[in-house]
mmCIF file of C-alpha atoms in Angstrom:
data_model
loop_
_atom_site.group_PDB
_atom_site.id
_atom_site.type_symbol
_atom_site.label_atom_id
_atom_site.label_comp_id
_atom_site.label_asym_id
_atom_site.label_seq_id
_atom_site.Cartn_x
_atom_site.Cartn_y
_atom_site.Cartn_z
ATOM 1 C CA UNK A 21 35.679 -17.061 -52.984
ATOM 2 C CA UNK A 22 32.509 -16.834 -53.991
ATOM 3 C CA UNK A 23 30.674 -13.931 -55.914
ATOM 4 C CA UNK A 24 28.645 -11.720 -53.484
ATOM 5 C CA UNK A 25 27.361 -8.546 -54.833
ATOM 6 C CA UNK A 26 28.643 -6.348 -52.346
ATOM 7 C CA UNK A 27 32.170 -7.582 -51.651
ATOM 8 C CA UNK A 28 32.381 -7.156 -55.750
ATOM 9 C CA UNK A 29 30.775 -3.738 -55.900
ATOM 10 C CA UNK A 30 33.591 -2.789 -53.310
ATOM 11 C CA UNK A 31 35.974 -3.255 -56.145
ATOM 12 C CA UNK A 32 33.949 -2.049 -58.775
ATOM 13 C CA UNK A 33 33.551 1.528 -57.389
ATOM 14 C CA UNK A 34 37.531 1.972 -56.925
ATOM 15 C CA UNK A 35 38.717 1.122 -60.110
ATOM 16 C CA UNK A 36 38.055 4.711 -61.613
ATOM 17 C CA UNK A 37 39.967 6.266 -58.862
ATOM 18 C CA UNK A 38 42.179 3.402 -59.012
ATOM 19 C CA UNK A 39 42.818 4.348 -62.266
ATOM 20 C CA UNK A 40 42.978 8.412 -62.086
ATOM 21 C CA UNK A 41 45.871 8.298 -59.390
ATOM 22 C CA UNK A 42 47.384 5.281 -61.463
ATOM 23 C CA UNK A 43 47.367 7.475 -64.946
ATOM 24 C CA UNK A 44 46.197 11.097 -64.580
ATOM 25 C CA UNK A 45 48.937 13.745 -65.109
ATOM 26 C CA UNK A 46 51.475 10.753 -66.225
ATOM 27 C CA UNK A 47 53.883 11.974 -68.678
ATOM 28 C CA UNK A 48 52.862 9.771 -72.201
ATOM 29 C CA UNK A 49 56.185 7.825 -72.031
ATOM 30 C CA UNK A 50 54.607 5.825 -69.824
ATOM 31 C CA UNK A 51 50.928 5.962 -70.658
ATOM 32 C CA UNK A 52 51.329 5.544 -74.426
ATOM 33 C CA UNK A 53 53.427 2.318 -73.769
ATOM 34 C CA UNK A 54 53.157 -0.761 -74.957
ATOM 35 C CA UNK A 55 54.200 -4.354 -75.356
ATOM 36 C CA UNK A 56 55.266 -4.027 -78.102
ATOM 37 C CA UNK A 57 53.464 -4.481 -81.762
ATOM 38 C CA UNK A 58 49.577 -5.192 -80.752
ATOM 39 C CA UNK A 59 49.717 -4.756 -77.510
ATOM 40 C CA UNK A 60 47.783 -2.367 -75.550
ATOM 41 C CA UNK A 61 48.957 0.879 -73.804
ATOM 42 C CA UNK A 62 47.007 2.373 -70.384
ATOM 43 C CA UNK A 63 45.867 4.388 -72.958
ATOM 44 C CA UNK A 64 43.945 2.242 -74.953
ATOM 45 C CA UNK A 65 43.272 -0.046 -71.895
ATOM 46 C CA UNK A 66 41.244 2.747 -70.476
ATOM 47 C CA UNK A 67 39.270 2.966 -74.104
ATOM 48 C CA UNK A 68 38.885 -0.951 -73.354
ATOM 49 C CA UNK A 69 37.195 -0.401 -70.200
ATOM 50 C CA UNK A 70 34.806 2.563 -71.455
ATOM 51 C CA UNK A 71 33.694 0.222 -74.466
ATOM 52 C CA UNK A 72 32.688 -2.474 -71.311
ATOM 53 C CA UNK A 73 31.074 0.012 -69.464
ATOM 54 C CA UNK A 74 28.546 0.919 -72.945
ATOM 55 C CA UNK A 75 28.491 -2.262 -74.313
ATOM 56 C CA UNK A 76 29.083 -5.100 -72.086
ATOM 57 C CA UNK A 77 29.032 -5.577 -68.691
ATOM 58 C CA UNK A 78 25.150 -3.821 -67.731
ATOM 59 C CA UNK A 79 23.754 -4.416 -71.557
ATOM 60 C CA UNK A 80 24.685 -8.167 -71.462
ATOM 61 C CA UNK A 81 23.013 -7.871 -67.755
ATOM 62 C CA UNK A 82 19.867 -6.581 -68.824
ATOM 63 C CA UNK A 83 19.812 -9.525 -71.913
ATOM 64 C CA UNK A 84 19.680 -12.343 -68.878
ATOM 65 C CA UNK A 85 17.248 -10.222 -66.732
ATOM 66 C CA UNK A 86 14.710 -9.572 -70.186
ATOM 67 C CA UNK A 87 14.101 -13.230 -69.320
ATOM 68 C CA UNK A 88 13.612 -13.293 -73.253
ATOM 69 C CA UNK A 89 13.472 -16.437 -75.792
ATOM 70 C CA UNK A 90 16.226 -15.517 -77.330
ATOM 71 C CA UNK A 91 19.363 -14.596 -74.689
ATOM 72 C CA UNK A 92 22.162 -14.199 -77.049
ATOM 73 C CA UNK A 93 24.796 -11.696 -75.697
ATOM 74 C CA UNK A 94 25.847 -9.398 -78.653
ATOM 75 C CA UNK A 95 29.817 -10.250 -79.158
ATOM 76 C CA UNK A 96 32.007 -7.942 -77.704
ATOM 77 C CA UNK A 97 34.493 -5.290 -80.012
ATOM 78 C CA UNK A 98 37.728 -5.804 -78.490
ATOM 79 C CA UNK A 99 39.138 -3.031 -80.659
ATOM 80 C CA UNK A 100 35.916 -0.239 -80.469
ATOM 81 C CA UNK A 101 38.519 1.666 -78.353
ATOM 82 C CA UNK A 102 40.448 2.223 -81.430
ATOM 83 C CA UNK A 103 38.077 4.401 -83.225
ATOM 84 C CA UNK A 104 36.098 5.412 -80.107
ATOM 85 C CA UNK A 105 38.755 7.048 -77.713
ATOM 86 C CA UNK A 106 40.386 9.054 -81.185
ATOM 87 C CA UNK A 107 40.546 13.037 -80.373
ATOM 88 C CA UNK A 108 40.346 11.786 -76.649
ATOM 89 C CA UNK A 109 42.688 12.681 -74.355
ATOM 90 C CA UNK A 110 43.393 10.590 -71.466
ATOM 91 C CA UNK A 111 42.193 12.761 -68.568
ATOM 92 C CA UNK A 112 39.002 12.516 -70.462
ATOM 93 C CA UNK A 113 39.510 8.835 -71.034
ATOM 94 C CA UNK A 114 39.232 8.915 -67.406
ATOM 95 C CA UNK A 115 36.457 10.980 -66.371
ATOM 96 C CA UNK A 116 34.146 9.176 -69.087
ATOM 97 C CA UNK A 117 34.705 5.946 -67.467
ATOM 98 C CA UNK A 118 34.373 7.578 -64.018
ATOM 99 C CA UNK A 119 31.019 8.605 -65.179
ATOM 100 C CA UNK A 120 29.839 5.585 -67.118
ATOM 101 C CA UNK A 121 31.021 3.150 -63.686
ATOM 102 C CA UNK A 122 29.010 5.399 -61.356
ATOM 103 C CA UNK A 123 25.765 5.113 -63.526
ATOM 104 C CA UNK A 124 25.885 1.695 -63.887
ATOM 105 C CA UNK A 125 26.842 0.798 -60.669
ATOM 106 C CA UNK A 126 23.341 2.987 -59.759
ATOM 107 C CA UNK A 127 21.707 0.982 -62.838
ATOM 108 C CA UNK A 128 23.246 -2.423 -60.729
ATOM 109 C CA UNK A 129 21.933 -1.019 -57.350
ATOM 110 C CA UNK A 130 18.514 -0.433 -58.209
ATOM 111 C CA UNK A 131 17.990 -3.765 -59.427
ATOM 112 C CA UNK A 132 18.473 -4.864 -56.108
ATOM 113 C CA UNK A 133 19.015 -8.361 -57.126
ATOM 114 C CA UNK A 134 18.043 -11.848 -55.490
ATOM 115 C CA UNK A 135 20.116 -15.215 -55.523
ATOM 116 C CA UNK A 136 17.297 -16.175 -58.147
ATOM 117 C CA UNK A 137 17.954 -13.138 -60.415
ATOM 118 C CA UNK A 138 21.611 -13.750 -60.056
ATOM 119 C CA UNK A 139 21.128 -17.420 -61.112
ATOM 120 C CA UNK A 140 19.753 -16.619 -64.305
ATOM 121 C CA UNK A 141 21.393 -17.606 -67.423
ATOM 122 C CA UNK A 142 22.286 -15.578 -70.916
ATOM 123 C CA UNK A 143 23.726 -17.105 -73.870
ATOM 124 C CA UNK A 144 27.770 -16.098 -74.601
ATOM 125 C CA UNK A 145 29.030 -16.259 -78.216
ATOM 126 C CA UNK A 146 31.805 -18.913 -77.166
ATOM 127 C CA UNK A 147 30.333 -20.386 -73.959
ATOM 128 C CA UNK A 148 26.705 -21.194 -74.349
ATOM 129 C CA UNK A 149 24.751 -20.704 -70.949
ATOM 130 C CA UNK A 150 26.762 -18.327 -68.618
ATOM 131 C CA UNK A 151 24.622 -16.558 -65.231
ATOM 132 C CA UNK A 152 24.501 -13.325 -64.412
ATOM 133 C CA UNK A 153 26.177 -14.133 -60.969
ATOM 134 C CA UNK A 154 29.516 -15.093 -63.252
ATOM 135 C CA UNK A 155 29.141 -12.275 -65.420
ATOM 136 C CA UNK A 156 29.399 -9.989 -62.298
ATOM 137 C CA UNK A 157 32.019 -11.788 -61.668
ATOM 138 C CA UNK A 158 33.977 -11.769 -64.585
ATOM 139 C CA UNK A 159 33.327 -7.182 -64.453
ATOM 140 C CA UNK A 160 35.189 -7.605 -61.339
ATOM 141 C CA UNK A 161 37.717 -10.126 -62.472
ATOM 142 C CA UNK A 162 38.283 -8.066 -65.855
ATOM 143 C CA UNK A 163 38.666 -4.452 -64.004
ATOM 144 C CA UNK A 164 41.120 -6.207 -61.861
ATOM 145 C CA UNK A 165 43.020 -8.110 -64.794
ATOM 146 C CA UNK A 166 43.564 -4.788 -66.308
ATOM 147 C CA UNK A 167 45.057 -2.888 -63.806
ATOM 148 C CA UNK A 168 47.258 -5.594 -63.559
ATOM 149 C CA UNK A 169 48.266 -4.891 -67.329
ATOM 150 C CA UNK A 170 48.953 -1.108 -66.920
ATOM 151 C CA UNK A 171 51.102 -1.679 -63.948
ATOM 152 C CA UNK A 172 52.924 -4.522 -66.278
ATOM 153 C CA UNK A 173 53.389 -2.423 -69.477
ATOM 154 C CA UNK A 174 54.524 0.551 -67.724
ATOM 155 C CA UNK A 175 57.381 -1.687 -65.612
ATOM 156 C CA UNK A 176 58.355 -2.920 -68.831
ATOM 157 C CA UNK A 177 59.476 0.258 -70.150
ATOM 158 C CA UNK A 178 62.259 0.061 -67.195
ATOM 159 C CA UNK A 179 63.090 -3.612 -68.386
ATOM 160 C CA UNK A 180 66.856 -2.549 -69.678
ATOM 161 C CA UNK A 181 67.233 0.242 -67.362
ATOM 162 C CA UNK A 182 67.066 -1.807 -63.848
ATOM 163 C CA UNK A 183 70.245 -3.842 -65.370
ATOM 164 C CA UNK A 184 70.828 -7.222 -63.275
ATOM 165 C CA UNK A 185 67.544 -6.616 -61.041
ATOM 166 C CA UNK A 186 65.280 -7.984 -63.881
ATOM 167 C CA UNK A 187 66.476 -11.519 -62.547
ATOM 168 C CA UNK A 188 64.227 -10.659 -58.993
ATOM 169 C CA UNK A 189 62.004 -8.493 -60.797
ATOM 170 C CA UNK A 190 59.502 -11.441 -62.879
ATOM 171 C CA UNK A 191 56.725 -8.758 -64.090
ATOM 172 C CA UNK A 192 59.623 -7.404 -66.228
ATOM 173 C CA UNK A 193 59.537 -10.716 -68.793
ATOM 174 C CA UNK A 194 55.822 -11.865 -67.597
ATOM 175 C CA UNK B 15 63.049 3.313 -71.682
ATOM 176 C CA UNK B 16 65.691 5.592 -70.311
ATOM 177 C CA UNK B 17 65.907 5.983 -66.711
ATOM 178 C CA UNK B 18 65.151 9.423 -66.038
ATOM 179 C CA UNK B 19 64.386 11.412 -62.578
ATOM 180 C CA UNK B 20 61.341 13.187 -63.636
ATOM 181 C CA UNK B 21 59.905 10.472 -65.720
ATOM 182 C CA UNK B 22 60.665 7.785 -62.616
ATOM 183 C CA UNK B 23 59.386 10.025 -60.186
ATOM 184 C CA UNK B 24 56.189 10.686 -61.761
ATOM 185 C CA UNK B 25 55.488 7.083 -60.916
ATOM 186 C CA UNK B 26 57.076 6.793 -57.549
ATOM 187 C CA UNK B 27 55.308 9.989 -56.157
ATOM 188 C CA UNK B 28 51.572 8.242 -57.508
ATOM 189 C CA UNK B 29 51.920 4.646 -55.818
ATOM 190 C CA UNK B 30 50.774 5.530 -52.646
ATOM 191 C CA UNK B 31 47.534 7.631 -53.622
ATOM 192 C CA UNK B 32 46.890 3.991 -56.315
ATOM 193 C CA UNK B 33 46.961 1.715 -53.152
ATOM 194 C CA UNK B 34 44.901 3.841 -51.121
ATOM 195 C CA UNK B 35 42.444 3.878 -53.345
ATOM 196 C CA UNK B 36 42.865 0.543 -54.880
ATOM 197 C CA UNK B 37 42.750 -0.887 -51.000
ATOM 198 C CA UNK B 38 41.909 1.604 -48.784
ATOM 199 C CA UNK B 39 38.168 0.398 -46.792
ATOM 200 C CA UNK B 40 38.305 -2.956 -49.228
ATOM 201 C CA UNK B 41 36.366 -5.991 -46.817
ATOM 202 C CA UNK B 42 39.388 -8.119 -45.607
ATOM 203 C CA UNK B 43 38.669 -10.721 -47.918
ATOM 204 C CA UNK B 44 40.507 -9.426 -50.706
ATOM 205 C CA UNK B 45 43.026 -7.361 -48.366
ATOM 206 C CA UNK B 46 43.887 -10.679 -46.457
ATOM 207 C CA UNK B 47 43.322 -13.066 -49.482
ATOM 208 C CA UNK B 48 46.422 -14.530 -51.243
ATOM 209 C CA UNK B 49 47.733 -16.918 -53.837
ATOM 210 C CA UNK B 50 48.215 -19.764 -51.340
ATOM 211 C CA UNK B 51 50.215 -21.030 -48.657
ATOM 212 C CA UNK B 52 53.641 -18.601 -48.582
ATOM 213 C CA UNK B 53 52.143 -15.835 -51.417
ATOM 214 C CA UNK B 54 51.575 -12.430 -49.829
ATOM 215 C CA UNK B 55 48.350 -10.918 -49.438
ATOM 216 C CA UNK B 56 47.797 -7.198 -50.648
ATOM 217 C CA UNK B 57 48.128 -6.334 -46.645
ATOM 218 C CA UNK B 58 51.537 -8.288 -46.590
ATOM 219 C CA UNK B 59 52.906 -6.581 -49.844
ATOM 220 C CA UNK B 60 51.997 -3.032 -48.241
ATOM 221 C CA UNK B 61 53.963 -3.908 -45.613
ATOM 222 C CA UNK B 62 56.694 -5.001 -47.626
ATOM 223 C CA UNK B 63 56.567 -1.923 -49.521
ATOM 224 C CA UNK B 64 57.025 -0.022 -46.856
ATOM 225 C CA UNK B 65 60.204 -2.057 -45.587
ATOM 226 C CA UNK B 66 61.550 -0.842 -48.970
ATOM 227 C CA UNK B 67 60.629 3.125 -48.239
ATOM 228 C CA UNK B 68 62.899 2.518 -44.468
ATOM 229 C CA UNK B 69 65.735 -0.011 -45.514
ATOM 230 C CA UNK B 70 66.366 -0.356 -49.230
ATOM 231 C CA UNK B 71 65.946 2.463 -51.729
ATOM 232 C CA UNK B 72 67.108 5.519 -50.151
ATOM 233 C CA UNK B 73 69.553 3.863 -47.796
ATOM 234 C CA UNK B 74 71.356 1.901 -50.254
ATOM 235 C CA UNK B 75 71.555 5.149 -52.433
ATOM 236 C CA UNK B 76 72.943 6.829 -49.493
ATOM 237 C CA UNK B 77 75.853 3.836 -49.363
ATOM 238 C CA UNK B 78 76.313 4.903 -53.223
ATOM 239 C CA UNK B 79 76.628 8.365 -52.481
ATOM 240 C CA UNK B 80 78.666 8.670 -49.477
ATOM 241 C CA UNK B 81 81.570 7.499 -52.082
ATOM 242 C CA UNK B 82 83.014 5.253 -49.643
ATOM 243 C CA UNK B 83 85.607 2.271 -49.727
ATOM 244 C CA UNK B 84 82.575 -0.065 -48.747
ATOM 245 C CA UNK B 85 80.026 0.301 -50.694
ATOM 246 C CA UNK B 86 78.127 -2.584 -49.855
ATOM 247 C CA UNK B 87 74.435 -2.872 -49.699
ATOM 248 C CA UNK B 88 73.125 -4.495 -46.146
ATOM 249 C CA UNK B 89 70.914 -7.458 -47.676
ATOM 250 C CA UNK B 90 66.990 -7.115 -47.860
ATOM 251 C CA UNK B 91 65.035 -8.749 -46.019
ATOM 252 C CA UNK B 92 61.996 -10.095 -47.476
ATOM 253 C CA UNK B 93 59.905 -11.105 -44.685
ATOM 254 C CA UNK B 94 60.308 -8.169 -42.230
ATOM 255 C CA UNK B 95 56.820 -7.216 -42.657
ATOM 256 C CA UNK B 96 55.442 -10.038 -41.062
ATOM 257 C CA UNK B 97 57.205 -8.943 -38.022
ATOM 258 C CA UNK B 98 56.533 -5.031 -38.321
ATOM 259 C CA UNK B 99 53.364 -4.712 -39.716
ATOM 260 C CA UNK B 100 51.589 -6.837 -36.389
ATOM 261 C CA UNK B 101 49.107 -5.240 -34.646
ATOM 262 C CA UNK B 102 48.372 -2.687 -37.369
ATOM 263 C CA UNK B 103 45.338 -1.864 -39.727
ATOM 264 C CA UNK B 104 45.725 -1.484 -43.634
ATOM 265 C CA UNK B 105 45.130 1.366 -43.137
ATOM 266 C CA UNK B 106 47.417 2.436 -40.650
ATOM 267 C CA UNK B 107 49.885 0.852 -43.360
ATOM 268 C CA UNK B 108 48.528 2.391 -45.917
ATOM 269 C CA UNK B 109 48.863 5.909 -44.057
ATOM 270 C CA UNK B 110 52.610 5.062 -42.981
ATOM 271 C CA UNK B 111 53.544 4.191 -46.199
ATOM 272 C CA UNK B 112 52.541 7.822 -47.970
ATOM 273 C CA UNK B 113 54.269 9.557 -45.307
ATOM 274 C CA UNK B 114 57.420 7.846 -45.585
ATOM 275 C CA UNK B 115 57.267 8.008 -49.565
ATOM 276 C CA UNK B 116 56.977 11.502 -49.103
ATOM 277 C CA UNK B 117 59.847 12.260 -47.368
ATOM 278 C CA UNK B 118 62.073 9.369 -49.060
ATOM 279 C CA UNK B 119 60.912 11.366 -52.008
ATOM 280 C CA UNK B 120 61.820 15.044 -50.548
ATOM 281 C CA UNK B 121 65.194 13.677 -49.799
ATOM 282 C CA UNK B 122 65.840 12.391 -53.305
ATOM 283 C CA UNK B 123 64.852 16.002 -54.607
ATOM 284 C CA UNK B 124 67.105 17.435 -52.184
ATOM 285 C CA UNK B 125 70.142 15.778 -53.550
ATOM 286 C CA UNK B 126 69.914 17.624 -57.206
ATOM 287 C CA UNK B 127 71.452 14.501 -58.828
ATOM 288 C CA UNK B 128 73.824 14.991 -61.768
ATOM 289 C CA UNK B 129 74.670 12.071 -64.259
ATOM 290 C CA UNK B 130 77.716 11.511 -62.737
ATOM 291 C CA UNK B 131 76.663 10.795 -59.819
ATOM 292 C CA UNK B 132 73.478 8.587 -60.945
ATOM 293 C CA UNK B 133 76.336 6.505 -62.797
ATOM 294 C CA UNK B 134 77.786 6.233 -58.920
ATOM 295 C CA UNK B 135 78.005 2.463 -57.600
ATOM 296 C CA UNK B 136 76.835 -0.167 -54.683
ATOM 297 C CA UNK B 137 77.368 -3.322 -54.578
ATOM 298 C CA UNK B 138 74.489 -5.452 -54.433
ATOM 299 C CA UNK B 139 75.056 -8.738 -52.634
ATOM 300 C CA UNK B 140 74.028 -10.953 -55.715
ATOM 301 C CA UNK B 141 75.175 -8.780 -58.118
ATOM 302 C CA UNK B 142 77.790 -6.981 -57.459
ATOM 303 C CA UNK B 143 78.076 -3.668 -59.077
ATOM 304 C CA UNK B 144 74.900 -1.665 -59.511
ATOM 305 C CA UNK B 145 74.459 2.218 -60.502
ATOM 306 C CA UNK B 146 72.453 4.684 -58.482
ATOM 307 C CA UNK B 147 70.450 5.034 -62.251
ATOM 308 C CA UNK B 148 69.386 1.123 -61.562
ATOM 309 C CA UNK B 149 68.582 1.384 -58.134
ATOM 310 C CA UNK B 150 66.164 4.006 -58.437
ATOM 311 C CA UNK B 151 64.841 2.582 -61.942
ATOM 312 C CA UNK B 152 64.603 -0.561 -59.497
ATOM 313 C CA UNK B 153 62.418 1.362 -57.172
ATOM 314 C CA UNK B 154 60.083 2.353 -59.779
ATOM 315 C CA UNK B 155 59.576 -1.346 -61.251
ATOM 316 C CA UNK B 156 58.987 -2.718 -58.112
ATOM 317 C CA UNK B 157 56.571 -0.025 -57.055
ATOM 318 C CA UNK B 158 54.633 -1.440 -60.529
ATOM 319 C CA UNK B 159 55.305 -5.031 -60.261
ATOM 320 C CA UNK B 160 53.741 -4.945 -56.681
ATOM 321 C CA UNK B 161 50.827 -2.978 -57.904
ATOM 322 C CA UNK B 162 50.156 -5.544 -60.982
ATOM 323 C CA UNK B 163 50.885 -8.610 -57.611
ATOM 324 C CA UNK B 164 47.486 -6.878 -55.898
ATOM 325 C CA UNK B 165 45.361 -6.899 -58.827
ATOM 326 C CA UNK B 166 46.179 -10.331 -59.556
ATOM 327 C CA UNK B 167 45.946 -12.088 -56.023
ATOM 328 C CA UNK B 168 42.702 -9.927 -55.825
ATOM 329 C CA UNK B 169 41.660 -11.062 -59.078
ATOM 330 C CA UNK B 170 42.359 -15.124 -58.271
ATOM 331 C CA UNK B 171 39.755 -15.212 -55.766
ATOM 332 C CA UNK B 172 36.954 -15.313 -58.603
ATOM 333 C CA UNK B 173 39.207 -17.820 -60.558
ATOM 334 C CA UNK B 174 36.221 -19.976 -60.148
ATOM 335 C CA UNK B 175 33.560 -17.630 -59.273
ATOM 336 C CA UNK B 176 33.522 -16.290 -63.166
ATOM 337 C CA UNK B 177 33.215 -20.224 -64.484
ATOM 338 C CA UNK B 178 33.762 -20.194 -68.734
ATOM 339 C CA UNK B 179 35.596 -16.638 -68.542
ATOM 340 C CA UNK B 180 38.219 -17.975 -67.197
ATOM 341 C CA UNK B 181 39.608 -18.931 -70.619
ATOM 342 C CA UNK B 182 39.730 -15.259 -71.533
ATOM 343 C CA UNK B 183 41.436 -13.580 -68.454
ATOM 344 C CA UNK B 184 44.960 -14.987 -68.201
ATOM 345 C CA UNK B 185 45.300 -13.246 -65.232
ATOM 346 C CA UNK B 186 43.361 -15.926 -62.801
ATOM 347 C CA UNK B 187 46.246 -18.291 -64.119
ATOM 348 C CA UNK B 188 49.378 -16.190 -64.391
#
């Protein structure tokens, strides 16, 4: 499919409510969860998705649409959520990326961008020339990857306690 | 993680509120999209979910609980949906599915289960002998591993759409 700006705002604007039925009022057995060691809970996924919302998604936008010399995205802190979501709880968690998503979804809208805007091009650390159509994209892409991951980590927890249904049950050991 | 009621039902009472706002008014092509020929679609799986909420959780613990010589589970079947969910909207689903979560979930409260009885038996027609404690942990992990399926069949249909990121979001490959 490809990237239309509408069809991916659609997604965009659920993922906070997504998220706050999802997570809010869960007892922390499940929303401090993990992996295991280095692995992420809900938690600290929703700290991941407040750092994109301030740092990455609309900055790195505005970088390609400066139409500047240099286009260099700055590289991304995949662990900011560490110190930044500390005293937090998750309820807030939630209602600061609530917040953040609605303004820059308004920040997106009032661009009101053309197939020529959205074929500009930034620079990415790793990948050299990326547009801004991909990097739309990719906001869409990565919101969607990570509820994916909450639902996973929280199954997980129930991994010895569905006894022989883990063999039809593949998100348990994915 | 411990099977628990409150814990499990924390999660069980939330799904239907997620996938109404995960889906609900989402343009059909990421409601009708899937993963290729024979994958589901995230209007297939709601339909499948709520085949669960009328012929597999609460019946089968009802088997369990009636304590009787024949405690066999009647066998699931998988593609049901595509027979009962024609000629209705997502939505429609979506509704259908809350109400009958609802009241599968007023009838669970209304049993008051002890531990003794959530060590009670079925047999499941792979696997023999199951506890009421894994069936309903069972509900609960498949409630999650069909939320994580939505996110990632949504998620494919940028696979190419996000071009260089795909290398960082294993979820367009999983």
């Amino acid at each position: 499919m490809d990237f239309d700006l509408a069809t991916g705002l659609a997604v965009l604007e659920r993922t906070p409510r997504t998220l706050a039925e999802m997570l809010g009022g869960l007892p922390a057995v499940w929303t401090d969860a993990t992996e295991g060691p280095d692995t992420w809970s809900p938690y600290v996924i929703v700290g991941h998705l407040i750092h994109g919302e301030r740092s990455d998604w609309i900055p790195r936008a505005e970088i390609i649409l400066a139409r500047g010399t240099d286009r260099r995205f700055t590289p991304y802190d995949r662990l900011a959520q560490f110190r930044e979501s500390q005293g937090k709880s998750l309820r807030e968690l939630l209602d600061e990326f609530a917040r953040l998503r609605a303004q820059n979804l308004a920040t997106l809208g009032s661009w009101h961008l053309t197939d020529t805007e959205l074929a500009l091009t930034g620079e990415h650390p790793d990948f050299g020339a990326v547009t801004l159509r991909q990097l739309l994209a990719t906001w869409v892409g990565h919101d969607l990857g990570h509820v994916a991951q909450i639902a996973r980590v929280m199954a997980k927890q129930y991994r010895d306690a569905i006894g022989p249904w883990r063999a039809y049950l593949p998100i348990m050991d994915r």
